[in-house]
Amino acid sequence: LLPYVNGRYALVMLTADGDPGVLAGRLAALPALQRDQLIPETADAYRTRLIGEYAHGTGAVTALLLSFSVIAFVVAALVIANTFGILVAQRTRQLALLRCLGAARAQVFGQVLAEAAATAAVAGLAGVGLGVALVALLPVAAPATFDYQGVSVTPVGLFLPWVAGVAVTSVAALPPARAATQVAPLAALRPDPTGAGTHP
């Protein structure tokens, strides 16, 4: 209940069951208080209003940070695609040998994707662990701003970034994986252009 008196307000918190409007009506019967000067609120509504006041003006900052995260995902996807493209090019003879031994295109495609997903899973676990460690250090680095009760890590906050990393890596590895299926089996019989297999 928030009564306004002469431009000032006093916050009155009551623990009771029932309609907040009934309580406001009873308080209005007190001296120096008027019915139209009272704003009845439940505890949930009061918390929601306070959160809205504290979060006012942060929408633009949140949108800006989210846009940077989208840009980071796109850049990471490009780097991953280029990296796996180079790896596939370096393993042309190995992939061709697999084809000579009877590996189907689907098997080569699945192998490249499985390697990408496994790499992303391990790297994602390392990143999540590092993030948890940094969050745990926040109360130590800035005790005036963070406390141990206010800083928490939720399972959703751990799981979603890990899944997003694996998904982005798998999608970025699709073009290199498709390129790996185009390697001809006869490429295993061609001379090594680097000269690594020649002897003086």
mmCIF file of C-alpha atoms in Angstrom:
data_model
loop_
_atom_site.group_PDB
_atom_site.id
_atom_site.type_symbol
_atom_site.label_atom_id
_atom_site.label_comp_id
_atom_site.label_asym_id
_atom_site.label_seq_id
_atom_site.Cartn_x
_atom_site.Cartn_y
_atom_site.Cartn_z
ATOM 1 C CA LEU A 1 0.000 0.000 0.000
ATOM 2 C CA LEU A 2 1.501 3.326 -1.081
ATOM 3 C CA PRO A 3 -0.245 6.397 0.428
ATOM 4 C CA TYR A 4 0.690 9.795 -0.999
ATOM 5 C CA VAL A 5 0.430 12.739 1.397
ATOM 6 C CA ASN A 6 1.404 16.332 0.468
ATOM 7 C CA GLY A 7 3.649 15.222 -2.383
ATOM 8 C CA ARG A 8 5.438 12.740 -0.171
ATOM 9 C CA TYR A 9 4.823 9.072 0.214
ATOM 10 C CA ALA A 10 5.125 6.506 2.914
ATOM 11 C CA LEU A 11 5.431 2.829 2.144
ATOM 12 C CA VAL A 12 3.214 0.689 4.331
ATOM 13 C CA MET A 13 3.647 -3.071 4.027
ATOM 14 C CA LEU A 14 1.054 -5.340 5.539
ATOM 15 C CA THR A 15 1.052 -9.090 5.802
ATOM 16 C CA ALA A 16 -2.538 -10.174 5.363
ATOM 17 C CA ASP A 17 -4.849 -12.127 3.108
ATOM 18 C CA GLY A 18 -7.620 -10.529 1.105
ATOM 19 C CA ASP A 19 -8.204 -7.661 -1.276
ATOM 20 C CA PRO A 20 -5.587 -4.866 -1.158
ATOM 21 C CA GLY A 21 -8.399 -2.404 -1.895
ATOM 22 C CA VAL A 22 -10.144 -3.308 1.381
ATOM 23 C CA LEU A 23 -6.967 -2.632 3.316
ATOM 24 C CA ALA A 24 -6.566 0.677 1.494
ATOM 25 C CA GLY A 25 -10.087 1.618 2.482
ATOM 26 C CA ARG A 26 -9.374 0.937 6.109
ATOM 27 C CA LEU A 27 -6.222 3.027 5.975
ATOM 28 C CA ALA A 28 -8.171 5.848 4.347
ATOM 29 C CA ALA A 29 -10.238 6.123 7.513
ATOM 30 C CA LEU A 30 -7.148 7.132 9.445
ATOM 31 C CA PRO A 31 -6.505 10.864 10.036
ATOM 32 C CA ALA A 32 -4.582 12.856 7.396
ATOM 33 C CA LEU A 33 -5.141 10.165 4.790
ATOM 34 C CA GLN A 34 -7.552 10.278 1.875
ATOM 35 C CA ARG A 35 -8.936 7.415 -0.110
ATOM 36 C CA ASP A 36 -7.678 8.828 -3.447
ATOM 37 C CA GLN A 37 -4.186 9.209 -2.008
ATOM 38 C CA LEU A 38 -3.735 5.461 -1.593
ATOM 39 C CA ILE A 39 -2.461 3.059 -4.219
ATOM 40 C CA PRO A 40 -3.129 -0.535 -3.139
ATOM 41 C CA GLU A 41 -0.679 -3.081 -4.493
ATOM 42 C CA THR A 42 -0.023 -6.727 -3.882
ATOM 43 C CA ALA A 43 3.510 -7.870 -3.140
ATOM 44 C CA ASP A 44 3.878 -9.319 -6.639
ATOM 45 C CA ALA A 45 2.666 -6.099 -8.276
ATOM 46 C CA TYR A 46 5.008 -4.047 -6.101
ATOM 47 C CA ARG A 47 7.998 -6.186 -7.072
ATOM 48 C CA THR A 48 7.039 -5.998 -10.744
ATOM 49 C CA ARG A 49 6.778 -2.197 -10.577
ATOM 50 C CA LEU A 50 10.157 -1.873 -8.872
ATOM 51 C CA ILE A 51 11.800 -4.124 -11.453
ATOM 52 C CA GLY A 52 10.270 -2.023 -14.214
ATOM 53 C CA GLU A 53 11.588 1.176 -12.628
ATOM 54 C CA TYR A 54 15.089 -0.202 -12.206
ATOM 55 C CA ALA A 55 15.101 -1.643 -15.737
ATOM 56 C CA HIS A 56 13.805 1.561 -17.334
ATOM 57 C CA GLY A 57 16.071 2.639 -20.172
ATOM 58 C CA THR A 58 18.011 -0.610 -20.284
ATOM 59 C CA GLY A 59 16.142 -1.920 -23.326
ATOM 60 C CA ALA A 60 18.450 -0.134 -25.775
ATOM 61 C CA VAL A 61 21.545 -1.449 -23.991
ATOM 62 C CA THR A 62 20.120 -4.967 -23.999
ATOM 63 C CA ALA A 63 19.306 -4.755 -27.705
ATOM 64 C CA LEU A 64 22.834 -3.482 -28.419
ATOM 65 C CA LEU A 65 24.417 -6.338 -26.476
ATOM 66 C CA LEU A 66 22.186 -8.869 -28.238
ATOM 67 C CA SER A 67 23.175 -7.438 -31.615
ATOM 68 C CA PHE A 68 26.832 -7.924 -30.691
ATOM 69 C CA SER A 69 26.101 -11.530 -29.765
ATOM 70 C CA VAL A 70 24.483 -12.110 -33.161
ATOM 71 C CA ILE A 71 27.519 -10.581 -34.890
ATOM 72 C CA ALA A 72 29.791 -12.798 -32.793
ATOM 73 C CA PHE A 73 27.821 -15.880 -33.861
ATOM 74 C CA VAL A 74 28.110 -14.927 -37.540
ATOM 75 C CA VAL A 75 31.851 -14.242 -37.297
ATOM 76 C CA ALA A 76 32.374 -17.486 -35.379
ATOM 77 C CA ALA A 77 30.448 -19.413 -38.055
ATOM 78 C CA LEU A 78 32.640 -17.924 -40.807
ATOM 79 C CA VAL A 79 35.833 -18.785 -38.935
ATOM 80 C CA ILE A 80 34.616 -22.321 -38.257
ATOM 81 C CA ALA A 81 33.632 -22.844 -41.894
ATOM 82 C CA ASN A 82 37.050 -21.617 -43.101
ATOM 83 C CA THR A 83 38.881 -23.755 -40.537
ATOM 84 C CA PHE A 84 37.095 -26.957 -41.482
ATOM 85 C CA GLY A 85 37.472 -26.098 -45.162
ATOM 86 C CA ILE A 86 41.255 -25.971 -44.673
ATOM 87 C CA LEU A 87 41.207 -29.213 -42.684
ATOM 88 C CA VAL A 88 39.229 -30.980 -45.416
ATOM 89 C CA ALA A 89 41.661 -29.709 -48.062
ATOM 90 C CA GLN A 90 44.612 -30.969 -46.022
ATOM 91 C CA ARG A 91 42.986 -34.378 -45.616
ATOM 92 C CA THR A 92 42.110 -34.879 -49.268
ATOM 93 C CA ARG A 93 44.311 -37.965 -49.635
ATOM 94 C CA GLN A 94 42.969 -39.466 -46.413
ATOM 95 C CA LEU A 95 39.367 -38.904 -47.462
ATOM 96 C CA ALA A 96 40.110 -40.315 -50.911
ATOM 97 C CA LEU A 97 41.673 -43.399 -49.318
ATOM 98 C CA LEU A 98 38.524 -43.888 -47.263
ATOM 99 C CA ARG A 99 36.506 -43.741 -50.468
ATOM 100 C CA CYS A 100 38.833 -46.308 -52.037
ATOM 101 C CA LEU A 101 38.223 -48.618 -49.083
ATOM 102 C CA GLY A 102 34.487 -48.429 -49.677
ATOM 103 C CA ALA A 103 33.334 -45.498 -47.557
ATOM 104 C CA ALA A 104 30.146 -43.946 -48.931
ATOM 105 C CA ARG A 105 29.637 -40.234 -49.391
ATOM 106 C CA ALA A 106 27.185 -40.212 -46.488
ATOM 107 C CA GLN A 107 29.805 -41.771 -44.223
ATOM 108 C CA VAL A 108 32.409 -39.162 -45.135
ATOM 109 C CA PHE A 109 29.818 -36.421 -44.650
ATOM 110 C CA GLY A 110 28.844 -37.791 -41.244
ATOM 111 C CA GLN A 111 32.461 -38.153 -40.161
ATOM 112 C CA VAL A 112 33.235 -34.489 -40.796
ATOM 113 C CA LEU A 113 30.059 -33.364 -39.044
ATOM 114 C CA ALA A 114 30.733 -35.681 -36.088
ATOM 115 C CA GLU A 115 34.231 -34.236 -35.715
ATOM 116 C CA ALA A 116 32.830 -30.711 -35.795
ATOM 117 C CA ALA A 117 30.136 -31.513 -33.211
ATOM 118 C CA ALA A 118 32.615 -33.275 -30.912
ATOM 119 C CA THR A 119 35.049 -30.368 -31.112
ATOM 120 C CA ALA A 120 32.256 -27.898 -30.348
ATOM 121 C CA ALA A 121 31.001 -29.998 -27.433
ATOM 122 C CA VAL A 122 34.413 -30.175 -25.762
ATOM 123 C CA ALA A 123 35.168 -26.500 -26.414
ATOM 124 C CA GLY A 124 31.691 -25.545 -25.176
ATOM 125 C CA LEU A 125 32.192 -27.417 -21.908
ATOM 126 C CA ALA A 126 35.497 -25.614 -21.421
ATOM 127 C CA GLY A 127 33.826 -22.260 -22.140
ATOM 128 C CA VAL A 128 30.933 -22.945 -19.762
ATOM 129 C CA GLY A 129 33.377 -23.965 -17.037
ATOM 130 C CA LEU A 130 35.370 -20.781 -17.548
ATOM 131 C CA GLY A 131 32.171 -18.712 -17.423
ATOM 132 C CA VAL A 132 31.081 -20.339 -14.155
ATOM 133 C CA ALA A 133 34.510 -19.653 -12.673
ATOM 134 C CA LEU A 134 34.333 -15.987 -13.676
ATOM 135 C CA VAL A 135 30.848 -15.636 -12.189
ATOM 136 C CA ALA A 136 32.089 -17.192 -8.952
ATOM 137 C CA LEU A 137 34.877 -14.605 -8.838
ATOM 138 C CA LEU A 138 32.536 -11.621 -9.207
ATOM 139 C CA PRO A 139 31.727 -11.344 -5.477
ATOM 140 C CA VAL A 140 35.469 -11.527 -4.748
ATOM 141 C CA ALA A 141 36.466 -8.926 -7.347
ATOM 142 C CA ALA A 142 33.590 -6.515 -6.636
ATOM 143 C CA PRO A 143 32.037 -7.291 -3.242
ATOM 144 C CA ALA A 144 30.284 -3.917 -3.123
ATOM 145 C CA THR A 145 28.298 -4.731 -6.281
ATOM 146 C CA PHE A 146 27.887 -8.492 -6.135
ATOM 147 C CA ASP A 147 27.264 -10.843 -3.272
ATOM 148 C CA TYR A 148 27.226 -14.618 -3.073
ATOM 149 C CA GLN A 149 23.451 -14.717 -2.657
ATOM 150 C CA GLY A 150 22.745 -12.443 -5.632
ATOM 151 C CA VAL A 151 25.019 -14.188 -8.156
ATOM 152 C CA SER A 152 23.702 -17.535 -9.315
ATOM 153 C CA VAL A 153 24.039 -19.814 -12.331
ATOM 154 C CA THR A 154 20.934 -21.557 -13.632
ATOM 155 C CA PRO A 155 20.930 -24.859 -15.561
ATOM 156 C CA VAL A 156 19.240 -23.117 -18.488
ATOM 157 C CA GLY A 157 21.988 -20.496 -18.569
ATOM 158 C CA LEU A 158 24.551 -23.290 -18.791
ATOM 159 C CA PHE A 159 22.756 -25.552 -21.243
ATOM 160 C CA LEU A 160 21.515 -23.064 -23.853
ATOM 161 C CA PRO A 161 24.927 -21.495 -24.692
ATOM 162 C CA TRP A 162 26.463 -24.952 -24.989
ATOM 163 C CA VAL A 163 23.707 -26.134 -27.333
ATOM 164 C CA ALA A 164 23.975 -22.909 -29.352
ATOM 165 C CA GLY A 165 27.724 -23.398 -29.781
ATOM 166 C CA VAL A 166 27.324 -26.990 -30.945
ATOM 167 C CA ALA A 167 24.520 -26.001 -33.330
ATOM 168 C CA VAL A 168 26.443 -23.091 -34.874
ATOM 169 C CA THR A 169 29.542 -25.238 -35.330
ATOM 170 C CA SER A 170 27.560 -28.059 -36.929
ATOM 171 C CA VAL A 171 25.803 -25.700 -39.336
ATOM 172 C CA ALA A 172 29.075 -23.945 -40.224
ATOM 173 C CA ALA A 173 30.699 -27.316 -40.942
ATOM 174 C CA LEU A 174 28.025 -28.307 -43.484
ATOM 175 C CA PRO A 175 29.755 -26.758 -46.560
ATOM 176 C CA PRO A 176 33.169 -28.326 -45.749
ATOM 177 C CA ALA A 177 31.473 -31.656 -45.057
ATOM 178 C CA ARG A 178 29.731 -31.485 -48.417
ATOM 179 C CA ALA A 179 33.044 -30.615 -50.067
ATOM 180 C CA ALA A 180 34.577 -33.704 -48.444
ATOM 181 C CA THR A 181 32.020 -35.898 -50.203
ATOM 182 C CA GLN A 182 33.222 -34.574 -53.572
ATOM 183 C CA VAL A 183 36.731 -35.999 -53.121
ATOM 184 C CA ALA A 184 37.322 -38.636 -55.803
ATOM 185 C CA PRO A 185 38.738 -42.018 -54.703
ATOM 186 C CA LEU A 186 41.479 -41.713 -57.345
ATOM 187 C CA ALA A 187 42.880 -38.704 -55.464
ATOM 188 C CA ALA A 188 44.582 -41.183 -53.127
ATOM 189 C CA LEU A 189 46.703 -42.440 -56.055
ATOM 190 C CA ARG A 190 47.873 -39.027 -57.176
ATOM 191 C CA PRO A 191 51.367 -37.785 -56.232
ATOM 192 C CA ASP A 192 51.558 -35.644 -53.120
ATOM 193 C CA PRO A 193 51.977 -32.051 -54.372
ATOM 194 C CA THR A 194 53.853 -31.101 -51.200
ATOM 195 C CA GLY A 195 56.575 -33.645 -51.829
ATOM 196 C CA ALA A 196 56.231 -35.079 -48.349
ATOM 197 C CA GLY A 197 56.078 -38.609 -49.697
ATOM 198 C CA THR A 198 59.204 -38.403 -51.875
ATOM 199 C CA HIS A 199 62.643 -39.599 -50.837
ATOM 200 C CA PRO A 200 66.034 -38.425 -52.157
#
